[in-house]
GROMACS .gro file of C-alpha atoms in nm:
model
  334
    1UNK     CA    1   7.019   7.151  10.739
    2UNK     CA    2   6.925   7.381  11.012
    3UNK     CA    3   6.759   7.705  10.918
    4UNK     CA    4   6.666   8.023  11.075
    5UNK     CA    5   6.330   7.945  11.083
    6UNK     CA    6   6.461   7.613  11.280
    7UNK     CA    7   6.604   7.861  11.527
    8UNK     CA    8   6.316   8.128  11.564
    9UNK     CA    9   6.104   7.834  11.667
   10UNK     CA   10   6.375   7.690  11.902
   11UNK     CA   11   6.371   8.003  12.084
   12UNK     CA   12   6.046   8.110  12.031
   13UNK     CA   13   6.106   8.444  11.867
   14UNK     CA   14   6.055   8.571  11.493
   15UNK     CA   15   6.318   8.525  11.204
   16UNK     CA   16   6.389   8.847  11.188
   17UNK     CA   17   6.441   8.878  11.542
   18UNK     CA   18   6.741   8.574  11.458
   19UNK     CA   19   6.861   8.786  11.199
   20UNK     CA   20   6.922   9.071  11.406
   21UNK     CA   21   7.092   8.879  11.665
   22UNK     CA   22   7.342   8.752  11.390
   23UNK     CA   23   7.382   9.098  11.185
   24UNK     CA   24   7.357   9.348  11.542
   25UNK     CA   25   7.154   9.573  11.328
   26UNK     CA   26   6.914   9.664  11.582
   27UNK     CA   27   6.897   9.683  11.936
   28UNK     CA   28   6.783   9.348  12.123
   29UNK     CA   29   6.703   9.287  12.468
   30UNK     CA   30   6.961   9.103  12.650
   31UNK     CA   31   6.723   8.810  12.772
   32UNK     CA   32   6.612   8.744  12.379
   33UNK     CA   33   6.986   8.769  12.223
   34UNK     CA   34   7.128   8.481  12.530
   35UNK     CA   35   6.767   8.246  12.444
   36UNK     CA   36   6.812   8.292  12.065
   37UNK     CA   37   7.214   8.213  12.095
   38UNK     CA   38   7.153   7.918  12.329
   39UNK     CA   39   6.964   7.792  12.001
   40UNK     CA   40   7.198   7.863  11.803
   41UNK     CA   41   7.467   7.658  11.962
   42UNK     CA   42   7.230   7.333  12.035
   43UNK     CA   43   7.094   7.351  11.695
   44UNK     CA   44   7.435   7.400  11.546
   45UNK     CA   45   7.344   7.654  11.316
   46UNK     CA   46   7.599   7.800  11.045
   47UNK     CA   47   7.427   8.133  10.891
   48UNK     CA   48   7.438   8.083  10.484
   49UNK     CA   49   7.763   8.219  10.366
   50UNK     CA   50   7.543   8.428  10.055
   51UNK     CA   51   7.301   8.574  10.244
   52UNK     CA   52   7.579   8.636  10.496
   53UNK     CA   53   7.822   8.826  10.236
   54UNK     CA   54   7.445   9.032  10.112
   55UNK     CA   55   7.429   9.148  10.467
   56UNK     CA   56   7.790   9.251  10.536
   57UNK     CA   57   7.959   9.297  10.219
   58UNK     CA   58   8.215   8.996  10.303
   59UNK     CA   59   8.239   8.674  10.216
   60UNK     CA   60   8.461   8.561  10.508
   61UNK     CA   61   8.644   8.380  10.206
   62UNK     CA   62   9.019   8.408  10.141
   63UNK     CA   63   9.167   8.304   9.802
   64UNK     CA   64   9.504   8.120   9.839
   65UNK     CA   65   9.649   8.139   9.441
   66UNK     CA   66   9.908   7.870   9.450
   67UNK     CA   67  10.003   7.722   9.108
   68UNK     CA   68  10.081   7.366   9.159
   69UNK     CA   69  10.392   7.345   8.897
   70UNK     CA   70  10.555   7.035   8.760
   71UNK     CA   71  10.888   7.129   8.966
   72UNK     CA   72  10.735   7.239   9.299
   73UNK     CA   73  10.711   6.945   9.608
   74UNK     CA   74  10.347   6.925   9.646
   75UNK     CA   75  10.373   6.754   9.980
   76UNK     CA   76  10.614   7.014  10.087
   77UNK     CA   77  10.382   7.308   9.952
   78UNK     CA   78  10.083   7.149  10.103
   79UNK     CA   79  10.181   7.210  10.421
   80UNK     CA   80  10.163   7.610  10.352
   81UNK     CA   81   9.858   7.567  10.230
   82UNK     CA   82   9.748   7.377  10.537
   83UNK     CA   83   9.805   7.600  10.767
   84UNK     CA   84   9.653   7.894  10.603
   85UNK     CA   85   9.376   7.685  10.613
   86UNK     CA   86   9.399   7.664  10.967
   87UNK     CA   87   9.508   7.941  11.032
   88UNK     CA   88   9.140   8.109  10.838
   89UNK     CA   89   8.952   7.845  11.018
   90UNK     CA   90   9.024   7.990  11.395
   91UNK     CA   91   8.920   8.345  11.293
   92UNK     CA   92   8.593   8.195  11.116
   93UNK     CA   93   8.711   8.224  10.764
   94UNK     CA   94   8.717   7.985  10.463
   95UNK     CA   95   9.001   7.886  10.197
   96UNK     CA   96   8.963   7.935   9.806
   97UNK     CA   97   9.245   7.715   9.675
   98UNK     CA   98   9.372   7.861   9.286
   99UNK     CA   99   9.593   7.642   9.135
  100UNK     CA  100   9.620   7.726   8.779
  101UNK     CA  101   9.891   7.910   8.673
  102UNK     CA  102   9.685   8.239   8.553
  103UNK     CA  103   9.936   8.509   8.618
  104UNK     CA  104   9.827   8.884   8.681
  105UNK     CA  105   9.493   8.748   8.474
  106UNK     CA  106   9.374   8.504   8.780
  107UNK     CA  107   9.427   8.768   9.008
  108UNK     CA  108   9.148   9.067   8.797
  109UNK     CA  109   8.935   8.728   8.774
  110UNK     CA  110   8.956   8.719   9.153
  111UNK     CA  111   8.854   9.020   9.237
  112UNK     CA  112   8.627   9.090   8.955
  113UNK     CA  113   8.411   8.832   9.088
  114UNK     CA  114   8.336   8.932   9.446
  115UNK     CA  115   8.405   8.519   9.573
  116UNK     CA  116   8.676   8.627   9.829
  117UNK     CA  117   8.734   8.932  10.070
  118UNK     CA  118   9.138   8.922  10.074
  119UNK     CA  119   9.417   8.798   9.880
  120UNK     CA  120   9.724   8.567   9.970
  121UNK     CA  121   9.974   8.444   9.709
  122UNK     CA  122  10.247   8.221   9.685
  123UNK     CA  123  10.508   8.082   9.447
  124UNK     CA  124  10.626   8.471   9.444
  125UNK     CA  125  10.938   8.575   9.170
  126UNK     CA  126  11.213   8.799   9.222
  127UNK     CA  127  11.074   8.992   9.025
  128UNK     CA  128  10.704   8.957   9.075
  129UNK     CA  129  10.485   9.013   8.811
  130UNK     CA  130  10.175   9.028   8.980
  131UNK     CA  131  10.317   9.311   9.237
  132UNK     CA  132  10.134   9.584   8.989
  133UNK     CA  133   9.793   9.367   8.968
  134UNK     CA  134   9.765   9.368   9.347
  135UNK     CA  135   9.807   9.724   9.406
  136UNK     CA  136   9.552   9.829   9.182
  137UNK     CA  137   9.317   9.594   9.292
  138UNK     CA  138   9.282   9.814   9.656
  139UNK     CA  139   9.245   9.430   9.773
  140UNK     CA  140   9.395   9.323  10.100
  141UNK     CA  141   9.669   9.093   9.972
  142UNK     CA  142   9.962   8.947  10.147
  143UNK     CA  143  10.244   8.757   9.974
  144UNK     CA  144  10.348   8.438  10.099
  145UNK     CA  145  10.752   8.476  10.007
  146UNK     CA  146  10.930   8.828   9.920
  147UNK     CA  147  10.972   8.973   9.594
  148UNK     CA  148  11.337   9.176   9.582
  149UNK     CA  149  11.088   9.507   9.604
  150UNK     CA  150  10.721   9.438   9.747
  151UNK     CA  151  10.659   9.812   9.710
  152UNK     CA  152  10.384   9.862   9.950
  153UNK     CA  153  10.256   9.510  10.013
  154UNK     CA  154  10.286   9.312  10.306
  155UNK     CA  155  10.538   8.961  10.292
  156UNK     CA  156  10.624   8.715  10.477
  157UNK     CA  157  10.876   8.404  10.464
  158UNK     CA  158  11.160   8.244  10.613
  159UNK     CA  159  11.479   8.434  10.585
  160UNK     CA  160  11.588   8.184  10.307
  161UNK     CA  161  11.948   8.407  10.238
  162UNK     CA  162  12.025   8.382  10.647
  163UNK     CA  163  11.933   7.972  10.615
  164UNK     CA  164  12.186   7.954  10.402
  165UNK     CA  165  12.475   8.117  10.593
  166UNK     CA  166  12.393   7.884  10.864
  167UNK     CA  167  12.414   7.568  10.695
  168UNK     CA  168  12.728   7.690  10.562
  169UNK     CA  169  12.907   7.816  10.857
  170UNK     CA  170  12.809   7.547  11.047
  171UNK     CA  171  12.990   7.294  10.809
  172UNK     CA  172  13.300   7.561  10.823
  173UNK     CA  173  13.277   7.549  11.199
  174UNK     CA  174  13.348   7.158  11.213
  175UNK     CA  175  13.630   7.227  10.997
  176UNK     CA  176  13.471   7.179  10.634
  177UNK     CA  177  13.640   7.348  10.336
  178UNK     CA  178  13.464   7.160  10.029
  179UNK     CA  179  13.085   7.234  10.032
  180UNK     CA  180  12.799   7.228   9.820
  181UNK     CA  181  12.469   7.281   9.761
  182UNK     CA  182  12.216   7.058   9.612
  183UNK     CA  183  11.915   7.324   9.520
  184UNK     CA  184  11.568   7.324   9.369
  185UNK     CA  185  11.466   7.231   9.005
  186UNK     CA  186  11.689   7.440   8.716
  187UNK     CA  187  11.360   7.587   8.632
  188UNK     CA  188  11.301   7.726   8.930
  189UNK     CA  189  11.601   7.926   8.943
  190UNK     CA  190  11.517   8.014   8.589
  191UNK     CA  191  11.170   8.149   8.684
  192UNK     CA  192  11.327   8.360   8.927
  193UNK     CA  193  11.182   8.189   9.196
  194UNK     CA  194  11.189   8.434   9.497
  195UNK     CA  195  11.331   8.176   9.774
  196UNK     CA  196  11.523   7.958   9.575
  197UNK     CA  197  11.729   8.331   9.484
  198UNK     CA  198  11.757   8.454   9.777
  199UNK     CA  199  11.891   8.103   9.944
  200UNK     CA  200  12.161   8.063   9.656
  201UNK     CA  201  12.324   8.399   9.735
  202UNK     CA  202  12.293   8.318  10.071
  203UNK     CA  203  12.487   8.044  10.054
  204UNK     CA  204  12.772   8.183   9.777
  205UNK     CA  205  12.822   8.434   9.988
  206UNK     CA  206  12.877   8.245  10.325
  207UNK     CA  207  13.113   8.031  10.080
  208UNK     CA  208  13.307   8.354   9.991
  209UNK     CA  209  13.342   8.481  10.359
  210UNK     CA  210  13.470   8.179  10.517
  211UNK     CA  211  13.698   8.082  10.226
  212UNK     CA  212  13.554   7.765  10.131
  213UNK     CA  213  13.537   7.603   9.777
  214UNK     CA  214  13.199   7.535   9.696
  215UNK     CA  215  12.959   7.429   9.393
  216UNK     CA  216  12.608   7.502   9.338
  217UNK     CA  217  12.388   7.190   9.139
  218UNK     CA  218  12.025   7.267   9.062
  219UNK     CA  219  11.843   6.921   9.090
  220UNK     CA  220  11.509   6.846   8.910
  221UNK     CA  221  11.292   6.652   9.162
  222UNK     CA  222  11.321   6.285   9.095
  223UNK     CA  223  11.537   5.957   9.183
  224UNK     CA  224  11.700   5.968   8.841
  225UNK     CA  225  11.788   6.340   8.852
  226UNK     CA  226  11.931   6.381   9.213
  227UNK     CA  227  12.139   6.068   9.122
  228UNK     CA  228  12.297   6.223   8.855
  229UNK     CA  229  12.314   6.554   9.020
  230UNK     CA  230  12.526   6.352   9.317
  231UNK     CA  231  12.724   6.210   9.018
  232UNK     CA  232  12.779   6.581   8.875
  233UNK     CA  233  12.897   6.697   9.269
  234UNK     CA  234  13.109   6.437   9.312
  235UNK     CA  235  13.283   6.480   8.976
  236UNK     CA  236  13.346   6.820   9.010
  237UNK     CA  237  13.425   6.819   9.401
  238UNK     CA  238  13.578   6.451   9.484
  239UNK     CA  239  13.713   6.633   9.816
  240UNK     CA  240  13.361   6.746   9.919
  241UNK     CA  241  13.267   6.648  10.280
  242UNK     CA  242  12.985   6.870  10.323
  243UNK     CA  243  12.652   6.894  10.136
  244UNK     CA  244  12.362   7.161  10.199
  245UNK     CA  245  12.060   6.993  10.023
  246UNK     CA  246  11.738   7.270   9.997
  247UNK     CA  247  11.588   7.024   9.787
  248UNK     CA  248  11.279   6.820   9.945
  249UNK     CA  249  11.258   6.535   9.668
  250UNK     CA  250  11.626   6.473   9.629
  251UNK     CA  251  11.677   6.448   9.996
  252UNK     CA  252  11.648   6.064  10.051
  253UNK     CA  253  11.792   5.980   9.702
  254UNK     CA  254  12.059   6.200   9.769
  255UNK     CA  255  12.131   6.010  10.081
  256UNK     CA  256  12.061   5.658   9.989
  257UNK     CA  257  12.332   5.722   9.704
  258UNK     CA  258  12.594   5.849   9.954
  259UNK     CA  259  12.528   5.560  10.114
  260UNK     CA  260  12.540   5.289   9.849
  261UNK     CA  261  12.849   5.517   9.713
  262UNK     CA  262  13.062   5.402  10.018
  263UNK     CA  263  13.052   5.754  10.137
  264UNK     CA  264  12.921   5.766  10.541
  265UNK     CA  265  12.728   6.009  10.660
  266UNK     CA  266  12.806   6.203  10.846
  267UNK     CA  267  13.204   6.028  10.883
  268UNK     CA  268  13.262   6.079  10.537
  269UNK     CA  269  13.033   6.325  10.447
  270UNK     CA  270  12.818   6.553  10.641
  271UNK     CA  271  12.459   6.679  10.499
  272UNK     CA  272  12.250   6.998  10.632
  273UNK     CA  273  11.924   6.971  10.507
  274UNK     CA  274  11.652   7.230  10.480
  275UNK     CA  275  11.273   7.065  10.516
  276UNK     CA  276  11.021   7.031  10.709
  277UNK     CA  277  11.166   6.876  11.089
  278UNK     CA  278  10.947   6.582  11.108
  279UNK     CA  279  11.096   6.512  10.740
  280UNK     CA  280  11.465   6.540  10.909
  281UNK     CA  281  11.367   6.318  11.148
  282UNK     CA  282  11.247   6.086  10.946
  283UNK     CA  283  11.553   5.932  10.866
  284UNK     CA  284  11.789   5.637  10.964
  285UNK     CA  285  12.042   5.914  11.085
  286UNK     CA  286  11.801   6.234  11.203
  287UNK     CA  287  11.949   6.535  10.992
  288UNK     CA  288  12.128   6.836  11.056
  289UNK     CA  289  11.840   7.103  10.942
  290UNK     CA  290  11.698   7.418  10.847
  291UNK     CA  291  11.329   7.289  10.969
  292UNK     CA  292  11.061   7.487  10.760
  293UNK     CA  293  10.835   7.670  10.960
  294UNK     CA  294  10.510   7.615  10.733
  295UNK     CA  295  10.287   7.637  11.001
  296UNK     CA  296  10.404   8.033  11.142
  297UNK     CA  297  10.401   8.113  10.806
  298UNK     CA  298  10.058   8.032  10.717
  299UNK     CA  299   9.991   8.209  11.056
  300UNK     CA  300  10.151   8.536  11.012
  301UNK     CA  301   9.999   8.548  10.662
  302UNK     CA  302   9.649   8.519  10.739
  303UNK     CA  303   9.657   8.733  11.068
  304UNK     CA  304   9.819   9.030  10.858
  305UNK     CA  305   9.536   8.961  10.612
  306UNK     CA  306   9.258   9.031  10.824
  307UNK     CA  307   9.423   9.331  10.975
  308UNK     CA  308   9.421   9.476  10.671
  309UNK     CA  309   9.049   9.394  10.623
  310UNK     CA  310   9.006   9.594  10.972
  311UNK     CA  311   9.182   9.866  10.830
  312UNK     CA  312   9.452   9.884  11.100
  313UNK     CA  313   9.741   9.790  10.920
  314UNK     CA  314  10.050   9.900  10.740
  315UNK     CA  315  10.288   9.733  10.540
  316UNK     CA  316  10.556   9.540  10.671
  317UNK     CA  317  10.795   9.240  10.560
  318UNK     CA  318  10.840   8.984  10.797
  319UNK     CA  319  11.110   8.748  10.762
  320UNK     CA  320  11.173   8.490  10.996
  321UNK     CA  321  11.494   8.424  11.175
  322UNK     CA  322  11.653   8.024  11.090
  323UNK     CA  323  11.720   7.812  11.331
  324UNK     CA  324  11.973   7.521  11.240
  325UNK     CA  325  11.869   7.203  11.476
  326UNK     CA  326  12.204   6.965  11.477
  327UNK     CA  327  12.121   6.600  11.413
  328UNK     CA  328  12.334   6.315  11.366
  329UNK     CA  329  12.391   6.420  10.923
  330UNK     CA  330  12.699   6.644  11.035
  331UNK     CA  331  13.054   6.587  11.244
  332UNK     CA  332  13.373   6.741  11.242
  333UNK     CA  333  13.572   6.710  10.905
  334UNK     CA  334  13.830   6.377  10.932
   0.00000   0.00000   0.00000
């Protein structure tokens, strides 16, 4: 490993004289700050991340608290997490990954030990119990989903209740008038499970003002469950020719049994689906979809972080507009 000492003698100055290049505590001469960064680089130096946090106060850490639940699609999740990652990476930050499921407890833990600068959270509830926590930490902390009152913290997420209209007036604009929607894990909507809420009334209430009939069918995520959650649909709608599946895992069961049903997609039945688009395109038939955009998420989350560390910004709730992508899952009702 490469130490300053490595450098000093690279560019024939003191340590201290490296350390003052890399904290700009004092004053030094043009010619010595270009020689002892020209080391730098060719000896590929990385400053310690301790002594780095003793000289500025920051860690240059971020801690992502993400409980990794039985019902959640890890894959699917993953890909938030991955781009926050990214995301921290091009502004010369690092990623502390919490996945237990500590509640308002994790988060004193947190910041009681100093490890990270900043705070971003995800899995966020209705209502959020960790809202309170937060504020009184006087913690940069940005939530990764939006709680039905944020107070003064700063969200972000996909406009899950506007995803919904679309899917649904979509299907009523090629004539549909039996829909339904195949949604997350029952215990998600029991935990009050901020996106999963706000994409349900979305879509009930897209139902209501276009007149449709439509059904609503939490799905746990496996092969066994979305089967029988396609046997509950088709029980209690045997006229439905449109299907909204927000539902990762049960997508390719749900289709595969359509399919082995007798039931064509998209002649006999056509199916929106909201996931990520390289999942939709995945496919035999490349969906109709909702694509999730993990990757401006994670963006937007980290870059309002670290404005907050530079003290230059104020709250604010972003929530990003759909946009449906027509594939070859939907067609005109027969």
């Amino acid at each position: 490993m490469v130490t300053i000492a490595d450098v000093a003698r690279d560019a024939g100055v003191s340590a201290s004289t490296v350390s003052y290049v890399l904290s700009g505590k004092r004053s030094i001469s043009a010619e010595t700050r270009r020689r002892v960064e020209a080391s730098i680089r060719r000896l590929g130096y990385h400053p310690h991340a301790g002594a780095r946090a003793l000289a500025s106060s920051r860690t240059n850490v971020l801690a992502l608290v993400m409980p990794l639940r039985t019902d959640i699609d890890v894959p699917v999740v993953m890909r938030f997490v991955t781009s926050v990652v990214t995301a921290a990476r091009e502004h010369d930050h690092d990623v502390l990954l919490l996945t237990n499921d500590e509640g308002p407890q994790g988060l004193r833990r947190v910041a009681a030990s100093a490890i990270a600068d900043a705070i971003l959270v995800m899995d966020v509830e209705a209502d959020e119990p960790r809202i309170p926590v937060l504020r009184s930490l006087l913690r940069p902390a940005v939530l990764i989903g939006v709680p039905d009152d944020p107070e003064d913290l700063s969200c972000v997420d996909l406009d899950f209740h506007a995803a919904a209209a679309r899917c649904v007036h979509h299907l009523a604009d090629l004539g549909h008038t039996d829909v339904a929607l195949v949604g997350p894990s029952p215990t998600v909507y029991e935990r009050g499970t901020s996106f999963a809420g706000r994409f349900l009334h979305g879509f009930d209430g897209a139902v209501r003002e276009r007149g449709l009939r439509g059904g609503t069918y939490p799905c746990p995520p496996s092969h066994e469950a979305a089967r029988a959650c396609l046997d509950e649909v088709l029980t209690r709608q045997p006229d439905v020719t449109g299907i909204v599946v927000h539902n990762e895992a049960a997508l390719g069961t749900v289709l595969s049994e359509l399919d082995r049903r007798g039931r064509k997609v998209p002649e006999d039945v056509s199916v929106v689906a909201v996931c990520p688009e390289d999942m939709a395109d995945g496919f035999a038939v490349p969906l109709t979809a909702v694509p999730i955009p993990s990757d401006e998420v994670g963006r937007i989350a980290v870059e309002m972080v670290l404005r907050q560390l530079q003290g230059d910004a104020a709250p604010e709730v972003r929530l990003l507009s759909p946009r449906l992508r027509e594939g070859g899952s939907t067609a005109p009702r027969r």
